[in-house]
Coordinates of N, CA, C and O in Angstrom, one line a residue:
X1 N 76.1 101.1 106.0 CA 75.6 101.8 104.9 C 74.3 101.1 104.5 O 74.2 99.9 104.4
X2 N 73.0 102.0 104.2 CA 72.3 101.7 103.6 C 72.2 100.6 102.9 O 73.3 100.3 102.7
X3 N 71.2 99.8 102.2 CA 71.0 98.9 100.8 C 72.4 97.7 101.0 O 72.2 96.7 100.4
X4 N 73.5 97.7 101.5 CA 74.3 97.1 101.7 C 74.9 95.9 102.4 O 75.1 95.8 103.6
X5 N 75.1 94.8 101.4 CA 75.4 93.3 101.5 C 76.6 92.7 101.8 O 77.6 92.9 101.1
X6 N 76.6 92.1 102.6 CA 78.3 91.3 103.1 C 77.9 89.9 102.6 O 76.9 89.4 103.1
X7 N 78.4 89.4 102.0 CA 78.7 87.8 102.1 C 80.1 87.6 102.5 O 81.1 88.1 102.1
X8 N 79.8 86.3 103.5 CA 81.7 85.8 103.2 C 81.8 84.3 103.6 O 81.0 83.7 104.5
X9 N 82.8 83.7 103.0 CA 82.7 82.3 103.1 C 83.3 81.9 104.2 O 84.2 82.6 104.6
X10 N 83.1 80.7 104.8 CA 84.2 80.7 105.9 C 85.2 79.5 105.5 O 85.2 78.3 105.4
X11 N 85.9 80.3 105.4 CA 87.6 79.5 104.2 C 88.2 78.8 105.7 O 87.7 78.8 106.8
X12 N 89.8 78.0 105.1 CA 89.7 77.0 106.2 C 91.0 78.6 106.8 O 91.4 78.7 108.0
X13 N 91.3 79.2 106.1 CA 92.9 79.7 106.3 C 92.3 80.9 107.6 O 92.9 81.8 108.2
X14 N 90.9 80.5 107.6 CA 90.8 82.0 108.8 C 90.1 82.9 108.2 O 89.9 82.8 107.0
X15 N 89.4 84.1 109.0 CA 88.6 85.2 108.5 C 89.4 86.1 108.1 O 90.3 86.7 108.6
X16 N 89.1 86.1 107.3 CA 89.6 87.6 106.2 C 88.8 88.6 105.5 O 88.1 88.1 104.6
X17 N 88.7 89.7 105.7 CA 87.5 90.4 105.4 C 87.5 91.4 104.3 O 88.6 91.9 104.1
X18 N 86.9 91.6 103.7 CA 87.0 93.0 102.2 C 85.8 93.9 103.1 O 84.7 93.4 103.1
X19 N 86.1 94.9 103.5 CA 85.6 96.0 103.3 C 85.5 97.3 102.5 O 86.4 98.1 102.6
X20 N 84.2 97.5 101.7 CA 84.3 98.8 100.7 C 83.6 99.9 101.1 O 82.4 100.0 101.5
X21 N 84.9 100.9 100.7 CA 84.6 101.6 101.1 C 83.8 102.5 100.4 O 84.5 102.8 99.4
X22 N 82.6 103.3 100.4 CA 82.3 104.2 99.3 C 83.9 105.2 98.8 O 84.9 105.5 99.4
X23 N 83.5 105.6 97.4 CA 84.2 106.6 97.0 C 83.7 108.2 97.4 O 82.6 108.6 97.3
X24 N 84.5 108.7 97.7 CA 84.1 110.3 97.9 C 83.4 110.9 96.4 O 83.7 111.1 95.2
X25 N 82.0 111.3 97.7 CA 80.9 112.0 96.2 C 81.9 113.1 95.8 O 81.6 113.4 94.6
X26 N 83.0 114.0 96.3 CA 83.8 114.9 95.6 C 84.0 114.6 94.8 O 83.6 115.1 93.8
X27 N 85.0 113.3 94.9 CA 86.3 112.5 93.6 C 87.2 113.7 93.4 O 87.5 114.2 92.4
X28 N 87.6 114.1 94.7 CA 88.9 114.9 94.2 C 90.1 114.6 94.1 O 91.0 115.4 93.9
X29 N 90.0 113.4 94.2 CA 91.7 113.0 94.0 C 90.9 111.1 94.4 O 90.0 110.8 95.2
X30 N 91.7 110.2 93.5 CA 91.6 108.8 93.1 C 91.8 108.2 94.4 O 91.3 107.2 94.9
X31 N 92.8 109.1 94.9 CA 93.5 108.0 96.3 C 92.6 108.0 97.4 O 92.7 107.1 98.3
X32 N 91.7 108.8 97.4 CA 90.2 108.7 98.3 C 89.3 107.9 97.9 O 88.2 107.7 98.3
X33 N 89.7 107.5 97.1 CA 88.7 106.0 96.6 C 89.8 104.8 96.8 O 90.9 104.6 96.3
X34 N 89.0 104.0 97.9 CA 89.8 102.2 98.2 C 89.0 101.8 98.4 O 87.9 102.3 98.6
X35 N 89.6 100.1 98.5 CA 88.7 99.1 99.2 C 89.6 98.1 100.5 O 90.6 97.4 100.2
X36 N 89.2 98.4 101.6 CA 90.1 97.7 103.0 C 90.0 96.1 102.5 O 89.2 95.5 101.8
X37 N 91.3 95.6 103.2 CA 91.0 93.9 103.2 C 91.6 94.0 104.6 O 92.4 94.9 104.9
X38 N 91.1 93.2 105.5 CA 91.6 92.9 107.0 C 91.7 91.8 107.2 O 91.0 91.0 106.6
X39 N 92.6 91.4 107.9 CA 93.1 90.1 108.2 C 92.8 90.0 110.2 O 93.6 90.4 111.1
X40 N 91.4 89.5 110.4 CA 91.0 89.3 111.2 C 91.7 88.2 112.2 O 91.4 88.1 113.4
X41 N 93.0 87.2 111.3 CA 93.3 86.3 112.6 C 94.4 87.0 112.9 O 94.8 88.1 112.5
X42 N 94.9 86.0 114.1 CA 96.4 86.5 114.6 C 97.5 86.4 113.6 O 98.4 87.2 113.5
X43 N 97.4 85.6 113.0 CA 98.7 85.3 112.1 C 98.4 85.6 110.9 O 97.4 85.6 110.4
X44 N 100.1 86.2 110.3 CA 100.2 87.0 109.0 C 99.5 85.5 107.9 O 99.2 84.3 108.0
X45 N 99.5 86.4 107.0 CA 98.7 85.8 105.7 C 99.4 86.3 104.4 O 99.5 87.5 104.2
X46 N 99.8 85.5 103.7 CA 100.4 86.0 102.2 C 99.3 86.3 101.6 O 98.2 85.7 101.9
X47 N 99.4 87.3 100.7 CA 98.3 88.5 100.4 C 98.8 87.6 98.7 O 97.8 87.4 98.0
X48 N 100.0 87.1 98.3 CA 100.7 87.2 97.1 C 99.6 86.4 96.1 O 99.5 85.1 96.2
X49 N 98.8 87.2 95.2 CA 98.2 86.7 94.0 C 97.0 86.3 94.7 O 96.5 85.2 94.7
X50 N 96.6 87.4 95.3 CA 95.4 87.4 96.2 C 94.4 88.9 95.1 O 95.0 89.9 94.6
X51 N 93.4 88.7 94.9 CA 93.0 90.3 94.0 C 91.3 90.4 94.4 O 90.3 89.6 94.3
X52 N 91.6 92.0 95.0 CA 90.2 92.3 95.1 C 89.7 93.1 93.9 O 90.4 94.0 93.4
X53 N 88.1 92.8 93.6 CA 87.5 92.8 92.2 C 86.5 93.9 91.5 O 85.5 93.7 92.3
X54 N 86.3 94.4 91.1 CA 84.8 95.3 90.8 C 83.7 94.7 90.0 O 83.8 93.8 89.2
X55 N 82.9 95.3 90.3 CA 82.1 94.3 89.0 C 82.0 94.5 87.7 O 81.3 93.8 87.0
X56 N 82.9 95.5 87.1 CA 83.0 95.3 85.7 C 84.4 95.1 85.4 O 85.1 95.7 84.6
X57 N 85.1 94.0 86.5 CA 86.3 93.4 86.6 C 87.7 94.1 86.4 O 88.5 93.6 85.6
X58 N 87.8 95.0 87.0 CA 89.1 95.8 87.5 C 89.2 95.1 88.7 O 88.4 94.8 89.7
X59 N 90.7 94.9 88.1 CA 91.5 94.2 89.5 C 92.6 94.6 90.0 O 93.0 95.5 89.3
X60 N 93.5 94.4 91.4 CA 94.5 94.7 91.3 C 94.9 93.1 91.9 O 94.1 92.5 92.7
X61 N 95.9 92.8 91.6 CA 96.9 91.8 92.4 C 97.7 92.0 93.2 O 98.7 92.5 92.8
X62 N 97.6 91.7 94.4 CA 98.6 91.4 95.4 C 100.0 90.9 95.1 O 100.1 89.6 95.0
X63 N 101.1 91.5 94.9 CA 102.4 91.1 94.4 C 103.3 91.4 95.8 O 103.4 92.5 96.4
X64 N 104.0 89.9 96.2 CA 105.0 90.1 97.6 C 104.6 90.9 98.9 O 105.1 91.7 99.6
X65 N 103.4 90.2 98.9 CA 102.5 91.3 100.0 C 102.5 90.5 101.2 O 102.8 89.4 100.9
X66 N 102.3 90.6 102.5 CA 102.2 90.1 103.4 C 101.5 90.8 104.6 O 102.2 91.5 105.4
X67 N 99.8 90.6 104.9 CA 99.5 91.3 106.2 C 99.3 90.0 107.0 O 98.8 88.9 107.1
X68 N 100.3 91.6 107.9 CA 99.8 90.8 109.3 C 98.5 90.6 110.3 O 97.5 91.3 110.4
X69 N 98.6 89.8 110.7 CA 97.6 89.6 111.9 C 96.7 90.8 112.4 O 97.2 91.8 112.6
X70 N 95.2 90.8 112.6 CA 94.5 91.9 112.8 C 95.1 93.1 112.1 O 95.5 93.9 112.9
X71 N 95.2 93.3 111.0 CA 96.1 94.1 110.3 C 94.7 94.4 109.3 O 93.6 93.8 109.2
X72 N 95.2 95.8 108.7 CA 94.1 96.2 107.5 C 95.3 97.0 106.3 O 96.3 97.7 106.3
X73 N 94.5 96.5 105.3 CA 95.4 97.5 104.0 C 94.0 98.3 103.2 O 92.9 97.8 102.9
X74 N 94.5 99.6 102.9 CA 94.1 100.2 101.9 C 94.4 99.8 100.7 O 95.5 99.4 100.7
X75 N 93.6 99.6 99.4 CA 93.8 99.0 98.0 C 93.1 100.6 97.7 O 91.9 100.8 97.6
X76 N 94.3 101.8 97.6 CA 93.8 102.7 96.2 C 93.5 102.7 95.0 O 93.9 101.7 94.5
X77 N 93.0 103.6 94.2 CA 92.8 103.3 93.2 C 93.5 103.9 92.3 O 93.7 103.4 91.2
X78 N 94.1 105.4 92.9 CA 95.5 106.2 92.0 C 96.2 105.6 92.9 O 96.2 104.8 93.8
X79 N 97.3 106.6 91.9 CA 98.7 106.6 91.8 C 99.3 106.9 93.5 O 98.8 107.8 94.2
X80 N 100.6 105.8 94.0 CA 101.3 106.4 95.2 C 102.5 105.4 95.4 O 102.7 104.5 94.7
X81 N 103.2 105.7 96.3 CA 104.5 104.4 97.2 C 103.7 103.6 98.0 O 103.1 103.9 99.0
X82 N 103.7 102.3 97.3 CA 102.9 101.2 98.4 C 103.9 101.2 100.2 O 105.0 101.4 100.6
X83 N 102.9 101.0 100.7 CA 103.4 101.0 102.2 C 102.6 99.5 102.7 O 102.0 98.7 102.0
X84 N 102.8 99.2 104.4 CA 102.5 98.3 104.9 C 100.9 98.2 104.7 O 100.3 97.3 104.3
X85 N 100.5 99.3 105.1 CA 99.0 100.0 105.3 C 98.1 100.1 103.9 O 97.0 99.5 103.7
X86 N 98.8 101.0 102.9 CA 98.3 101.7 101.6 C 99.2 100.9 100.6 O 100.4 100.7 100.6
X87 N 97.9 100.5 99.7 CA 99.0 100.3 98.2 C 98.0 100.6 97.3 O 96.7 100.6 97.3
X88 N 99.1 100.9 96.4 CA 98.1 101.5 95.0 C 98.0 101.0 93.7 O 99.0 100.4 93.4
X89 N 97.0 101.1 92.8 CA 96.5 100.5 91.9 C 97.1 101.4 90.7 O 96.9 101.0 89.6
X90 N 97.7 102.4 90.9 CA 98.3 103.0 89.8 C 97.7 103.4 88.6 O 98.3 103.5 87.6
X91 N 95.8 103.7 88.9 CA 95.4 103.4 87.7 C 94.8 105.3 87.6 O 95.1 106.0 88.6
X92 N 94.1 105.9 86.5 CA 94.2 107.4 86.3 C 92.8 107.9 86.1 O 92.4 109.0 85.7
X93 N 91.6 106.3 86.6 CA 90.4 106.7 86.1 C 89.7 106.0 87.3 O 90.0 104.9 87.6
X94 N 88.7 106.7 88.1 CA 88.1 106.2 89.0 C 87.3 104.5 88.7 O 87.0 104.2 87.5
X95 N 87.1 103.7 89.8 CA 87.0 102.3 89.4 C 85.5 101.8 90.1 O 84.5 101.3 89.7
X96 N 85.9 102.5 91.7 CA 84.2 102.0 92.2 C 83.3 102.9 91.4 O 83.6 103.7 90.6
X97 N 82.1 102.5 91.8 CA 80.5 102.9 91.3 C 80.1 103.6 92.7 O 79.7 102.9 93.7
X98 N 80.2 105.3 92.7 CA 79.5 105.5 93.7 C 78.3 105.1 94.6 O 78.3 104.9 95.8
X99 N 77.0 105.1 93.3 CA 76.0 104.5 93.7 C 75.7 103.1 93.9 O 74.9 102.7 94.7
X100 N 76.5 102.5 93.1 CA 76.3 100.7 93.6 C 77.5 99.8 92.7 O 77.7 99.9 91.5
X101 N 78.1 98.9 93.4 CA 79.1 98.2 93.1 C 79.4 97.1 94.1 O 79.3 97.3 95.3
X102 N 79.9 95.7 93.6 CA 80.3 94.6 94.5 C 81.5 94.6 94.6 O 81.8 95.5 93.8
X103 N 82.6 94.2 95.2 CA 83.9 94.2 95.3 C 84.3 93.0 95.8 O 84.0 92.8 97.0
X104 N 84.8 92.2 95.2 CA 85.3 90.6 95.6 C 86.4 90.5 95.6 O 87.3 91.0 94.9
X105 N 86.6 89.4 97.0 CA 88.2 89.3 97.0 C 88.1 87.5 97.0 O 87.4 86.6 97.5
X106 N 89.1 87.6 96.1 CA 89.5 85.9 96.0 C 91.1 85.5 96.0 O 92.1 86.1 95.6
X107 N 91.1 84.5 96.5 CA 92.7 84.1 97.1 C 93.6 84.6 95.9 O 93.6 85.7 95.3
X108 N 94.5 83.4 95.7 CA 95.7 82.8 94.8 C 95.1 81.9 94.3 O 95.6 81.5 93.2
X109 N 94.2 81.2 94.6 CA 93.7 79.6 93.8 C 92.5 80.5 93.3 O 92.4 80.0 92.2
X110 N 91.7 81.4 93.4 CA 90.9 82.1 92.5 C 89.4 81.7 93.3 O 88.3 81.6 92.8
X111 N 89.6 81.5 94.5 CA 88.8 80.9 95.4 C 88.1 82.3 96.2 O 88.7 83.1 97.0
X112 N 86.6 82.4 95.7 CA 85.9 83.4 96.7 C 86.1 83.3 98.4 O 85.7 82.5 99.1
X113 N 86.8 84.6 98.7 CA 86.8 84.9 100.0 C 85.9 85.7 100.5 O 85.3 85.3 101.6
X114 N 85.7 86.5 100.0 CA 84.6 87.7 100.6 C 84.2 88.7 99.7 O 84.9 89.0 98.8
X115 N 83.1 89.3 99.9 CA 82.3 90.1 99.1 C 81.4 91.2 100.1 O 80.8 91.2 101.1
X116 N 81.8 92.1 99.1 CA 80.8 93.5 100.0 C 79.9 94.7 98.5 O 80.1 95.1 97.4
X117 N 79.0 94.7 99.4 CA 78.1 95.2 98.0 C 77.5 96.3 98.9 O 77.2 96.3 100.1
X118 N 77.5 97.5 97.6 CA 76.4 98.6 98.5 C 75.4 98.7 97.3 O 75.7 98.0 96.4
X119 N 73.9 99.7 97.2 CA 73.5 100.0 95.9 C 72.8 98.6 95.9 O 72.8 97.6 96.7
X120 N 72.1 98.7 94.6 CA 71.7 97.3 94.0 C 72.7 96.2 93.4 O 73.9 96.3 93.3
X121 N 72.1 95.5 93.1 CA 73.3 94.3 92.4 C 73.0 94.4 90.5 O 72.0 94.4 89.8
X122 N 74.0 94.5 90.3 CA 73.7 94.5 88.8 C 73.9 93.0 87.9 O 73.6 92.8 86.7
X123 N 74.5 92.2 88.7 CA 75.0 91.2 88.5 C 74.3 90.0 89.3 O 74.5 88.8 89.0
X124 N 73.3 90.4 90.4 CA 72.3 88.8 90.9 C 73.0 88.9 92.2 O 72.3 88.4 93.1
X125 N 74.4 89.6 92.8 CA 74.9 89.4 93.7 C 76.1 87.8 93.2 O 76.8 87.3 94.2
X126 N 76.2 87.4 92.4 CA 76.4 86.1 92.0 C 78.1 86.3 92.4 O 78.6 87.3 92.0
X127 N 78.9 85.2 93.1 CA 80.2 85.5 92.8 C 81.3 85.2 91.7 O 82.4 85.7 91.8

């Protein structure tokens, strides 16, 4: 994507990745708006009280979650039945910024893991 920034820290627990996804310029339905987290090593990773962020701080928390290895999850933004793959944020109002938004993921200790930005930074880029 155009204009678009990755940072990511290199944590001791392994690569773990946030990718955002733009939202659909339709917005016909919330569940076409997520943001991927991938778990780049081989071994599972407790997701639990893990939360990826927006920048005007909508969150969702990872509750009894567990991906596995080279594994990716969808984080929607409506309403659905979480699965291994898809979970949802249950919420009734769209969350990303089509034109520009950062999305941060930080552990359980509240420790920056990774960040993906499209658009300008409204915030410095700062985590």
């Amino acid at each position: 994507m155009p204009g678009r920034q990755h940072h990511r820290a290199d944590p001791p627990w392994g690569a773990h990745r946030l990718a955002c996804l733009r939202p659909s310029a339709l917005r016909l339905t919330l569940n076409k708006e997520w943001v991927e987290v991938t778990n780049n090593t081989r071994r599972a990773v407790n997701l639990d009280g893990w939360t990826p962020r927006d920048e005007d701080g909508h969150t969702r928390t990872f509750r009894h979650y567990r991906l596995d290895g080279r594994a990716t999850v969808r984080v929607h933004t409506g309403q659905g039945h979480d699965t291994r793959t898809d979970v949802y944020q249950d919420r009734r109002n769209y969350v990303w910024d089509n034109r520009s938004d950062t999305a941060t993921l930080r552990n359980d200790h509240r420790r920056f893991v990774d960040s993906e930005s499209w658009g300008h930074h409204r915030h410095g880029g700062r985590h």
